[in-house]
XYZ file of C-alpha atoms in Angstrom:
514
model
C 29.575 61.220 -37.511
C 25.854 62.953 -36.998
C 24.396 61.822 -33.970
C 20.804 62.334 -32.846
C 20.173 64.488 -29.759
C 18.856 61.908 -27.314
C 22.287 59.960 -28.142
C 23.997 60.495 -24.795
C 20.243 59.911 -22.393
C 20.198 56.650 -24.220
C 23.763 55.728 -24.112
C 23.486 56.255 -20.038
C 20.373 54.567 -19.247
C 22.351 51.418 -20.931
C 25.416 52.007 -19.480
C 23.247 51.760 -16.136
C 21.072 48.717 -17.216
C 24.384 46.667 -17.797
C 25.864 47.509 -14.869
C 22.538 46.193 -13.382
C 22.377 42.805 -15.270
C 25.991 42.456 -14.197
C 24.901 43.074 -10.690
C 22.219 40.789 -11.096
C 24.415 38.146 -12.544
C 27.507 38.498 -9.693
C 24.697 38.159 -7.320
C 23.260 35.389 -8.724
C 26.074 33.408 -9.005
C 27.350 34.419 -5.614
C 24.277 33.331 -3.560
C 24.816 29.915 -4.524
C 27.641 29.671 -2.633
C 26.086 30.688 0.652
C 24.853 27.440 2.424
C 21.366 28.011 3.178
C 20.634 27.315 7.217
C 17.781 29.077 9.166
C 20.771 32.193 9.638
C 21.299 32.451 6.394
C 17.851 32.548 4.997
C 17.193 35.959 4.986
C 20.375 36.560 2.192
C 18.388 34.282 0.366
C 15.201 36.152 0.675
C 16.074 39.243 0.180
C 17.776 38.505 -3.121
C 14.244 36.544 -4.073
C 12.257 39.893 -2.880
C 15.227 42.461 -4.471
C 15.160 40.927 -8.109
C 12.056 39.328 -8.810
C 10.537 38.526 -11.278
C 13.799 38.414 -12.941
C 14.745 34.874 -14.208
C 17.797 34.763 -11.562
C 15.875 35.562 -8.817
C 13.434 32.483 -10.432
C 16.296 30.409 -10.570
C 17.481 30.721 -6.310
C 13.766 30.198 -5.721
C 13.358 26.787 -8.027
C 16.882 25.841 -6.490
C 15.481 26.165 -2.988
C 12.043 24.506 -4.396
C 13.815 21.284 -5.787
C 16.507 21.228 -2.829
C 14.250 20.722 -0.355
C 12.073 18.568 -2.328
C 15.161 16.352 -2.791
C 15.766 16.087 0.489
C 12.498 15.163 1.554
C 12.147 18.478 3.367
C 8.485 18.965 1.388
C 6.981 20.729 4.316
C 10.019 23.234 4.075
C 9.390 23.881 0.182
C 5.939 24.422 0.971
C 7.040 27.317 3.910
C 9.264 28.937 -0.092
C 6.568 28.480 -2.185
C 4.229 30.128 -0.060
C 6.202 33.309 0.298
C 7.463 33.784 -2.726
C 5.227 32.236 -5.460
C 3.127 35.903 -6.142
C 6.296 37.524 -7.148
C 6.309 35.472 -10.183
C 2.611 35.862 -11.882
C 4.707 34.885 -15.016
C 5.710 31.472 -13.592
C 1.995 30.620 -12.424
C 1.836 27.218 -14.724
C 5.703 25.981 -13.714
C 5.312 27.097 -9.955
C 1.576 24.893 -10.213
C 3.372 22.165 -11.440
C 6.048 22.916 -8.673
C 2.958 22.907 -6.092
C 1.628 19.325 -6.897
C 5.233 17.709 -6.090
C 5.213 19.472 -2.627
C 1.631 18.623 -2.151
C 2.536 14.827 -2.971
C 5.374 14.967 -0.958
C 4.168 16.314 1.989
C 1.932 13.775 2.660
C 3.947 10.554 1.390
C 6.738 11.686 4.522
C 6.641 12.046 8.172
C 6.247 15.036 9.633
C 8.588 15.977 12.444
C 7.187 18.087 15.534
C 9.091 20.850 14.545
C 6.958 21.388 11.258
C 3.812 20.868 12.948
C 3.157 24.568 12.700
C 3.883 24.922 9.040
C 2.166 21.145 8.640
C -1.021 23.041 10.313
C -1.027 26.015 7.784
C -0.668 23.773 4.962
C -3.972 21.943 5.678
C -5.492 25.497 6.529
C -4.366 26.345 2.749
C -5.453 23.681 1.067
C -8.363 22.243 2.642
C -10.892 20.733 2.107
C -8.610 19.101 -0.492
C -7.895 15.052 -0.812
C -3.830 16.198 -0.086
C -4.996 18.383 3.000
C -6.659 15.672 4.347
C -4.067 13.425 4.070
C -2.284 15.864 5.780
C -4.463 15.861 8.665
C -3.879 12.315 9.279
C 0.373 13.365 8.983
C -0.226 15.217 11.397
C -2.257 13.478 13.968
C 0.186 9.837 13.249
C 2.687 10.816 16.113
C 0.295 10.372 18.286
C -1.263 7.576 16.949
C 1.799 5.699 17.365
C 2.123 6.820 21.027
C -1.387 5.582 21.607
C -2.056 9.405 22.566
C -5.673 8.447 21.597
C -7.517 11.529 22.955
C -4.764 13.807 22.092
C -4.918 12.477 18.094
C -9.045 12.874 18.615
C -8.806 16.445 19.541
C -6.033 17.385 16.154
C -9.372 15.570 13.980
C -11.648 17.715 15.926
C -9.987 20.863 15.911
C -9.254 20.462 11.815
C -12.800 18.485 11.341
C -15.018 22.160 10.358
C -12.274 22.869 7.627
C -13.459 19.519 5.911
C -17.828 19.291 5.873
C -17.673 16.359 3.017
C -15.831 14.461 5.665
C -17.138 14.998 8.731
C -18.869 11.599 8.553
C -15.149 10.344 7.957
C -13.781 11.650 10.507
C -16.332 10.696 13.000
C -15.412 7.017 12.346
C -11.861 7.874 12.911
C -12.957 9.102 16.200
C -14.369 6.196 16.848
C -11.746 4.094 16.158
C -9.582 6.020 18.203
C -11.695 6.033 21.404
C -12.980 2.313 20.839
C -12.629 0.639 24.355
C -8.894 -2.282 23.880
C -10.013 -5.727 23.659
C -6.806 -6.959 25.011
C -5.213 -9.132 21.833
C -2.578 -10.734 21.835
C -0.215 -9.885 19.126
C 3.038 -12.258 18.814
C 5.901 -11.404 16.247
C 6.999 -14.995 14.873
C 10.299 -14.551 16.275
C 13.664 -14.848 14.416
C 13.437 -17.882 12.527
C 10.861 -15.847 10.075
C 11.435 -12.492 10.774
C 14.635 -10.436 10.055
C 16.134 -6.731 9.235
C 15.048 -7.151 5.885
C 11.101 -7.400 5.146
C 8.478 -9.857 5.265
C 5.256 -9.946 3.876
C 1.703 -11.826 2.325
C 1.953 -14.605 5.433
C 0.399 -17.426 4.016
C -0.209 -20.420 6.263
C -1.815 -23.562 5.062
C -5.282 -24.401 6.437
C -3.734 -27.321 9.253
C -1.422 -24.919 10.329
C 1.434 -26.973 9.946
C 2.860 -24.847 7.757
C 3.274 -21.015 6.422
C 4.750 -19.806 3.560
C 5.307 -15.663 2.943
C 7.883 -13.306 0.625
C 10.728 -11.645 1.720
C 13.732 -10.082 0.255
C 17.610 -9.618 0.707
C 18.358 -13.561 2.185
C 21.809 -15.075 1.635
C 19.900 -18.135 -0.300
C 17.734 -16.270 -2.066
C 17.661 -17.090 -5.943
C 16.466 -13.207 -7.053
C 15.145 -9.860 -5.777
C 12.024 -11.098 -3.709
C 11.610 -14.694 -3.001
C 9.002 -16.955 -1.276
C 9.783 -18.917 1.792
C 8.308 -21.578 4.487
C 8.473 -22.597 7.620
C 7.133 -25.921 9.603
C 5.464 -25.533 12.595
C 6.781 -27.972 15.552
C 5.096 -28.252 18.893
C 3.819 -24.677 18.808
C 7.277 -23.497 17.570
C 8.073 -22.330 13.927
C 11.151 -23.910 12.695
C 13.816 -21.867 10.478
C 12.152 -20.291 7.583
C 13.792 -22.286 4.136
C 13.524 -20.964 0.465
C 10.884 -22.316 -1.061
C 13.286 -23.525 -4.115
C 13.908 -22.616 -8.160
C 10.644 -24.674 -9.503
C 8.575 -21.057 -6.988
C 11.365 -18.987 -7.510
C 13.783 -17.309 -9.857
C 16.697 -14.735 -10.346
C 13.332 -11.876 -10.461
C 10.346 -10.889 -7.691
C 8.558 -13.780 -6.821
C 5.856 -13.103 -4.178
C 2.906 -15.157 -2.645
C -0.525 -14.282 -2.413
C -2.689 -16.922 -1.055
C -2.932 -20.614 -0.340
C -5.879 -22.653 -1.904
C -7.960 -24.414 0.724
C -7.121 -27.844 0.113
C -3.515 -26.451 1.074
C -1.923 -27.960 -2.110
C -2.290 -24.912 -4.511
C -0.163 -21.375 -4.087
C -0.909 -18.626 -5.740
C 1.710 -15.773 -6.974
C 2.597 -12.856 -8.722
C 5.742 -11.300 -9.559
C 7.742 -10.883 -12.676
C 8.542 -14.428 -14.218
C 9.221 -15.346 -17.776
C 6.607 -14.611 -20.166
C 4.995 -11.613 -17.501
C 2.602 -9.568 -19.709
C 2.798 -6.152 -17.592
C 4.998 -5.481 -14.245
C 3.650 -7.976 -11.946
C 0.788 -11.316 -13.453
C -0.419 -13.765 -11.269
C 1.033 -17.182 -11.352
C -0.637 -20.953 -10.033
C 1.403 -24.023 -8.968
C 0.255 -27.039 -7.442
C 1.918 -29.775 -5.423
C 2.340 -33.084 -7.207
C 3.609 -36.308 -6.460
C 7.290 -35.576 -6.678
C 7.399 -32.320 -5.409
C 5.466 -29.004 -7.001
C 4.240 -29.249 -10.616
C 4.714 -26.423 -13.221
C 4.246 -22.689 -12.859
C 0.908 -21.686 -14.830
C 0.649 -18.548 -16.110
C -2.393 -17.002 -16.008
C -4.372 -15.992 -19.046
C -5.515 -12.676 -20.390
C -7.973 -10.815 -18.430
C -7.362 -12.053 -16.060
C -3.434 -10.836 -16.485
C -3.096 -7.727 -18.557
C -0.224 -5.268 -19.377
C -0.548 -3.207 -15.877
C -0.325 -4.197 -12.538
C -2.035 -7.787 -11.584
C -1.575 -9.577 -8.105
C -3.266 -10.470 -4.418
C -4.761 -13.914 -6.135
C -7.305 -15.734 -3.878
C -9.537 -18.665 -4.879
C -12.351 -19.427 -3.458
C -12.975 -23.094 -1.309
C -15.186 -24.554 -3.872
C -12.843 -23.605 -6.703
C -15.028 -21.731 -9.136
C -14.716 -17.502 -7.649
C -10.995 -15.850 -7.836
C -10.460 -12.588 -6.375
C -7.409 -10.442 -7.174
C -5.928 -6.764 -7.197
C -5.243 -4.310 -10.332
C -4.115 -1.239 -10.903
C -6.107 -1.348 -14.615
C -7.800 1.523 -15.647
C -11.427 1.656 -15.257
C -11.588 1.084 -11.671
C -13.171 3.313 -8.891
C -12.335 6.804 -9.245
C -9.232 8.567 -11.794
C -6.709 6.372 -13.548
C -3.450 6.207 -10.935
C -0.746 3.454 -12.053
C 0.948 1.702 -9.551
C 4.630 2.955 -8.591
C 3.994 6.810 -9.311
C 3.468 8.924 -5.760
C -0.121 9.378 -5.353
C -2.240 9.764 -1.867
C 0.882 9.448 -0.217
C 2.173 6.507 -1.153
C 3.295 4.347 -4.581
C 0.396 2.267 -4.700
C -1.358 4.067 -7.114
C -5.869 3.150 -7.582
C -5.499 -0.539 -7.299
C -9.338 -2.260 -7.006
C -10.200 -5.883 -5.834
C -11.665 -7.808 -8.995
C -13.559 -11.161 -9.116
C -13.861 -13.485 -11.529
C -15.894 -16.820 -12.022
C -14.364 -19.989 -13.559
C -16.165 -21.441 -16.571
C -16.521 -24.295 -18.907
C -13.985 -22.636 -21.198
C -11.711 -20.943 -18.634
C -12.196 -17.245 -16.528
C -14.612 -15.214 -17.040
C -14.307 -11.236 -17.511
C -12.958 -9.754 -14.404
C -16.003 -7.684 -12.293
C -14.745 -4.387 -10.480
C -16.095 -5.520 -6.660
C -17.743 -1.763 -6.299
C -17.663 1.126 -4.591
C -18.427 -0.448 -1.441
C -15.397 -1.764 -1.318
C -12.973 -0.079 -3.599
C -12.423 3.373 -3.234
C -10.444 5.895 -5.462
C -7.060 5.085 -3.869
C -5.259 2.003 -2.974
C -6.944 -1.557 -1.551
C -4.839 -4.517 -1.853
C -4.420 -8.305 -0.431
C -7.582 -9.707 -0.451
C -8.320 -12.749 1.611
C -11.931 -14.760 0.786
C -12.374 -16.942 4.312
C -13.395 -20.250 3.206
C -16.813 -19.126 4.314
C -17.349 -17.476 1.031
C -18.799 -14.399 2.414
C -16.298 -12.687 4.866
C -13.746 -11.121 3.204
C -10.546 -9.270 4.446
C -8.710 -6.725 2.655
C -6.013 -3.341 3.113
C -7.165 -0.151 1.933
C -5.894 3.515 1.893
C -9.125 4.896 1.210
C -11.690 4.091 4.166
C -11.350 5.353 7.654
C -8.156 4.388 8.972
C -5.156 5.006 11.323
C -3.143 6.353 8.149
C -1.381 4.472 4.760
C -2.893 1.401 4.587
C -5.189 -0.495 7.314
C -7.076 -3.881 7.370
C -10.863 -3.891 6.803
C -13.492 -6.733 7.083
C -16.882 -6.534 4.713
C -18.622 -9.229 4.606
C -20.987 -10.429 0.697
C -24.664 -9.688 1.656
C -26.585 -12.102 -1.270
C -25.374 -15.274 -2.377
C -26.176 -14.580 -5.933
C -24.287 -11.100 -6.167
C -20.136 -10.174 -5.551
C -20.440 -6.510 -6.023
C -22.719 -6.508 -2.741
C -20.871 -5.926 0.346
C -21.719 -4.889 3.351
C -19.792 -1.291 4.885
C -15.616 -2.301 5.682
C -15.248 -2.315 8.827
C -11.879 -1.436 10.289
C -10.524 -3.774 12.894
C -9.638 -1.343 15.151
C -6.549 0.461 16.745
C -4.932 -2.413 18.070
C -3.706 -4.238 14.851
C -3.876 -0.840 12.500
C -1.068 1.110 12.990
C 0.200 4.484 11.230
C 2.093 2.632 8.251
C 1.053 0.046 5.975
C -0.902 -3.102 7.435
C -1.741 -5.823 5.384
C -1.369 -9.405 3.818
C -4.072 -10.440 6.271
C -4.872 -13.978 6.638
C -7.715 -15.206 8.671
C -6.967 -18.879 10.131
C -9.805 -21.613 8.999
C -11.160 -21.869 13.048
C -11.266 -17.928 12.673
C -10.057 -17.690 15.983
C -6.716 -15.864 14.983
C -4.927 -14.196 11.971
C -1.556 -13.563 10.180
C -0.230 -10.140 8.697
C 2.570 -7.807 8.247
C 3.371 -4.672 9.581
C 6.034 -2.279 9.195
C 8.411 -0.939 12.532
C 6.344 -2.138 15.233
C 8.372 -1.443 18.175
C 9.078 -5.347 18.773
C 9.957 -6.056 15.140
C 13.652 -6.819 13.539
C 13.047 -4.291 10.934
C 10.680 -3.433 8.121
C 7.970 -5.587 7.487
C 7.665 -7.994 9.979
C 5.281 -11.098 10.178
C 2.563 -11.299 13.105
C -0.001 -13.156 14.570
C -3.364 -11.886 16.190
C -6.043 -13.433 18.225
C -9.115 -11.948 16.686
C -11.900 -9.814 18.578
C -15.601 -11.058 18.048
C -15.930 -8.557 15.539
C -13.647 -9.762 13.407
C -14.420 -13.025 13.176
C -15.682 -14.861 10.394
C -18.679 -17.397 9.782
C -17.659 -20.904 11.247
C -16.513 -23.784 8.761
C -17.469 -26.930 9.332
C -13.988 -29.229 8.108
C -13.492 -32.668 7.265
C -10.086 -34.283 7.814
C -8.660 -37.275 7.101
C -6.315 -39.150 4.253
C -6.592 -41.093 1.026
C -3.981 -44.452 0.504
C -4.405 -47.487 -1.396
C -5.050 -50.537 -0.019
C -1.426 -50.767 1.110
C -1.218 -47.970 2.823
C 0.444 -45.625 0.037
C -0.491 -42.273 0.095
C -2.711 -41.126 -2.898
C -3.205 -37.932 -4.605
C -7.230 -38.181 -5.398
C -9.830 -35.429 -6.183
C -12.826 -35.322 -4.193
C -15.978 -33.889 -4.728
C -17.985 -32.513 -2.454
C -22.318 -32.389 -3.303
C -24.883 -30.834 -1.606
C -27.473 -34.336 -1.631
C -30.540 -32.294 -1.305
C -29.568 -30.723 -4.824
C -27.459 -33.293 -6.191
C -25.674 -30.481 -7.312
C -21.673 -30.147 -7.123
C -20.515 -27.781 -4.676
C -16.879 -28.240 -4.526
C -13.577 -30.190 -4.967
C -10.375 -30.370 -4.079
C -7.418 -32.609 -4.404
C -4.892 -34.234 -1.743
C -1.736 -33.655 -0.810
C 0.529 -36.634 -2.582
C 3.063 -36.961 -0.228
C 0.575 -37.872 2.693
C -2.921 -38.173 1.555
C -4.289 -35.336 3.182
């Protein structure tokens, strides 16, 4: 057989690359079996640094990447990605992608003091970034939560140059932080609402008597989520009952609001005949008991997300929450990680009723609505003050309770700046389903792991600071009954005699006139 000359140079240098790519391959395969632990990291490491930018040494580092993601240990992925990312300039677009799952996890968890430092250099690398932002607020939540006020304002100050578009921003956090107490009381309703599972969107009715909310996980429950009530006697609420199958059903089933004549409850959840993954619902109370469910039309529902129902005291303005494209800032579904949390760009809409139904829906404005989450609006009976949760003004961190109050009678997309109400009832987590009491002397809402709850959401009340008051209501009680004394279910309506013009209505309760 003729061979050429270079035969034999050849036929070593691939006698020597095999041997390598079996190397490479043992290797490979054996690292895997190493657990990784802070002594065994730098076996890892030095295989990533020995055979980059080989595909195995890709593979341990996207195994360590997705690990740690996995196991909520974002921070930790961050401390890989950072190190070893530039050894890969082939992998740029799949370690990018890689990047925007730590970033999003990072700031949906809670940081432990031991990542601090790496925490820190994260917000150093990315800032002045949305996700480095959220970051800083990670960060300074520890603190927040051990009312370490001027320790939390000093993390803001030292981290405030990095961001200049937010210094106003984090000014107001300042001053939330270093706000003198006003002393509230804040009372958990105790066990016969509360439990270990959640509770949420309290709901009382405008005498008080009553207060409905959602909750999940009871032994009598008919579904998923379910709404229930409890009566208030002599100051003390009574065991909480399921509100029964004509409210709920073997799906979610939540409550939003309660209309102001106390006989109408709004919804939203997943019922029969749902357009998208959560429409809002209407039932009233009738004579024997509550009437049918209504579904509400289209625009009012659409295919997306479609909840926090409230309806105005004279009948004719709802306001509700949507996660529909075209609101403030980028398109963000509910339920996908974004901002640090699931929540997605849900905006407060209002719409006005007509002859012929509900008008197109109206995007309240930027005022209001910002490009991440606000949800659970509550309209005081007022008309103007209205109380909402939001993720995107100057909070504690997640979501925090805001008042704004409508500046023109004529207008709903004028409002005036949210103002937070402060650092006693905003906590770290999510705050919200906030429900203003008609004397506007105190409020209901949930809140998650307060240190005197029964676990998760819990249900609260608040007396409010003068701040966060609303306009005073002037109310009217009394009953409708025939002339023998029966009990009447009658709609009244309510004119302003020095227009002649119709103002209002609102139907009693049939079961006792009121």
């Amino acid at each position: 057989m003729w061979l050429q000359s270079n035969y034999f140079p050849k036929m070593k240098f691939l006698i020597s690359f095999l041997f390598f790519v079996l190397s490479l391959q043992v290797w490979s395969q054996s690292i895997f079996k190493i657990p990784f632990n802070d002594s065994t990291y730098e076996q890892w490491a030095s295989y990533i640094r020995t055979y980059a930018p080989s595909d195995s040494a890709f593979r341990v580092l996207n195994y360590l990447l997705q690990t740690h993601l996995n196991q909520q240990k974002a921070i930790k992925a961050y401390k890989f990605w950072k190190e070893f990312s530039s050894l890969f300039p082939q992998r740029e677009n799949q370690l990018n992608n890689i990047l925007r799952n730590i970033k999003e996890f990072v700031i949906y968890g809670n940081p432990k003091e031991e990542d601090y430092e790496l925490l820190e250099d994260f917000i150093r690398q990315f800032a002045p970034s949305e996700e480095a932002f959220v970051a800083l607020q990670r960060r300074a939540e520890n603190l927040i939560n051990y009312r370490r006020w001027d320790s939390a304002v000093m993390v803001f100050r030292r981290f405030q140059p990095l961001f200049p578009q937010k210094k106003e921003f984090i000014d107001k956090i300042i001053d939330i932080l270093l706000a003198p107490s006003e002393g509230l009381k804040i009372r958990n309703l105790g066990p016969n609402i509360n439990s270990q599972a959640d509770e949420w969107d309290p709901c009382p009715t405008p005498d008080g008597k009553y207060i409905f909310f959602s909750t999940r996980g009871r032994p009598d429950s008919y579904g998923n989520s379910d709404v229930y009530f409890s009566k208030n006697e002599n100051g003390v609420w009574q065991k909480a009952q399921n509100a029964g199958p004509k409210i709920n059903g073997t799906r979610d089933e939540t409550i939003d609001n309660i209309d102001a004549d106390g006989n109408g409850i709004w919804l939203s959840g997943t019922f029969e005949g749902t357009f998208g993954q959560f429409d809002i619902y209407y039932i009233r109370r009738e004579e024997n008991g509550w009437g049918p469910l209504q579904h509400l039309p289209y625009p009012i529902n659409t295919q997306y997300v479609d909840e926090g129902a409230c309806l105005s005291a004279d009948g004719k303005v709802l306001i509700f929450t949507s996660d529909r494209p075209g609101g403030i800032g980028e398109y963000h579904p509910y339920g996908y990680l974004y901002h640090g949390n699931h929540m997605g760009n849900m905006d407060i809409y209002v719409c006005f009723k007509t002859d012929s139904g509900w008008s197109e829906p109206i995007n309240l404005g930027p005022t209001v609505n910002t490009p991440y989450a606000e949800r659970s609006p509550f309209l005081h009976p007022d008309g103007k003050t209205l109380y909402f949760s939001s993720d995107g003004h100057p909070g504690l961190g997640r979501l925090d309770v805001f008042k704004s109050v409508r500046l023109r009678e004529d207008s709903w997309t004028e409002w005036s700046e949210p103002v937070n109400l402060g650092k006693e009832i905003n906590t770290i987590l999510d705050d919200w389903g906030y429900k203003v009491s008609l004397s506007g002397d105190s409020a209901f809402f949930a809140s998650h792991w307060r240190t005197d709850g029964y676990g998760g959401w819990d249900l609260y009340s608040v007396s409010l600071p003068k701040f966060a008051k609303p306009q005073k209501v002037a109310t009217v009680k009394g009953t409708v009954k025939d002339p023998l004394g029966k009990p009447l279910s009658a709609t009244i309506n309510i004119e302003d005699l020095s227009s002649n013009k119709k103002v209002g209505s609102l139907t009693t309760n049939p079961e006792d006139g009121s």
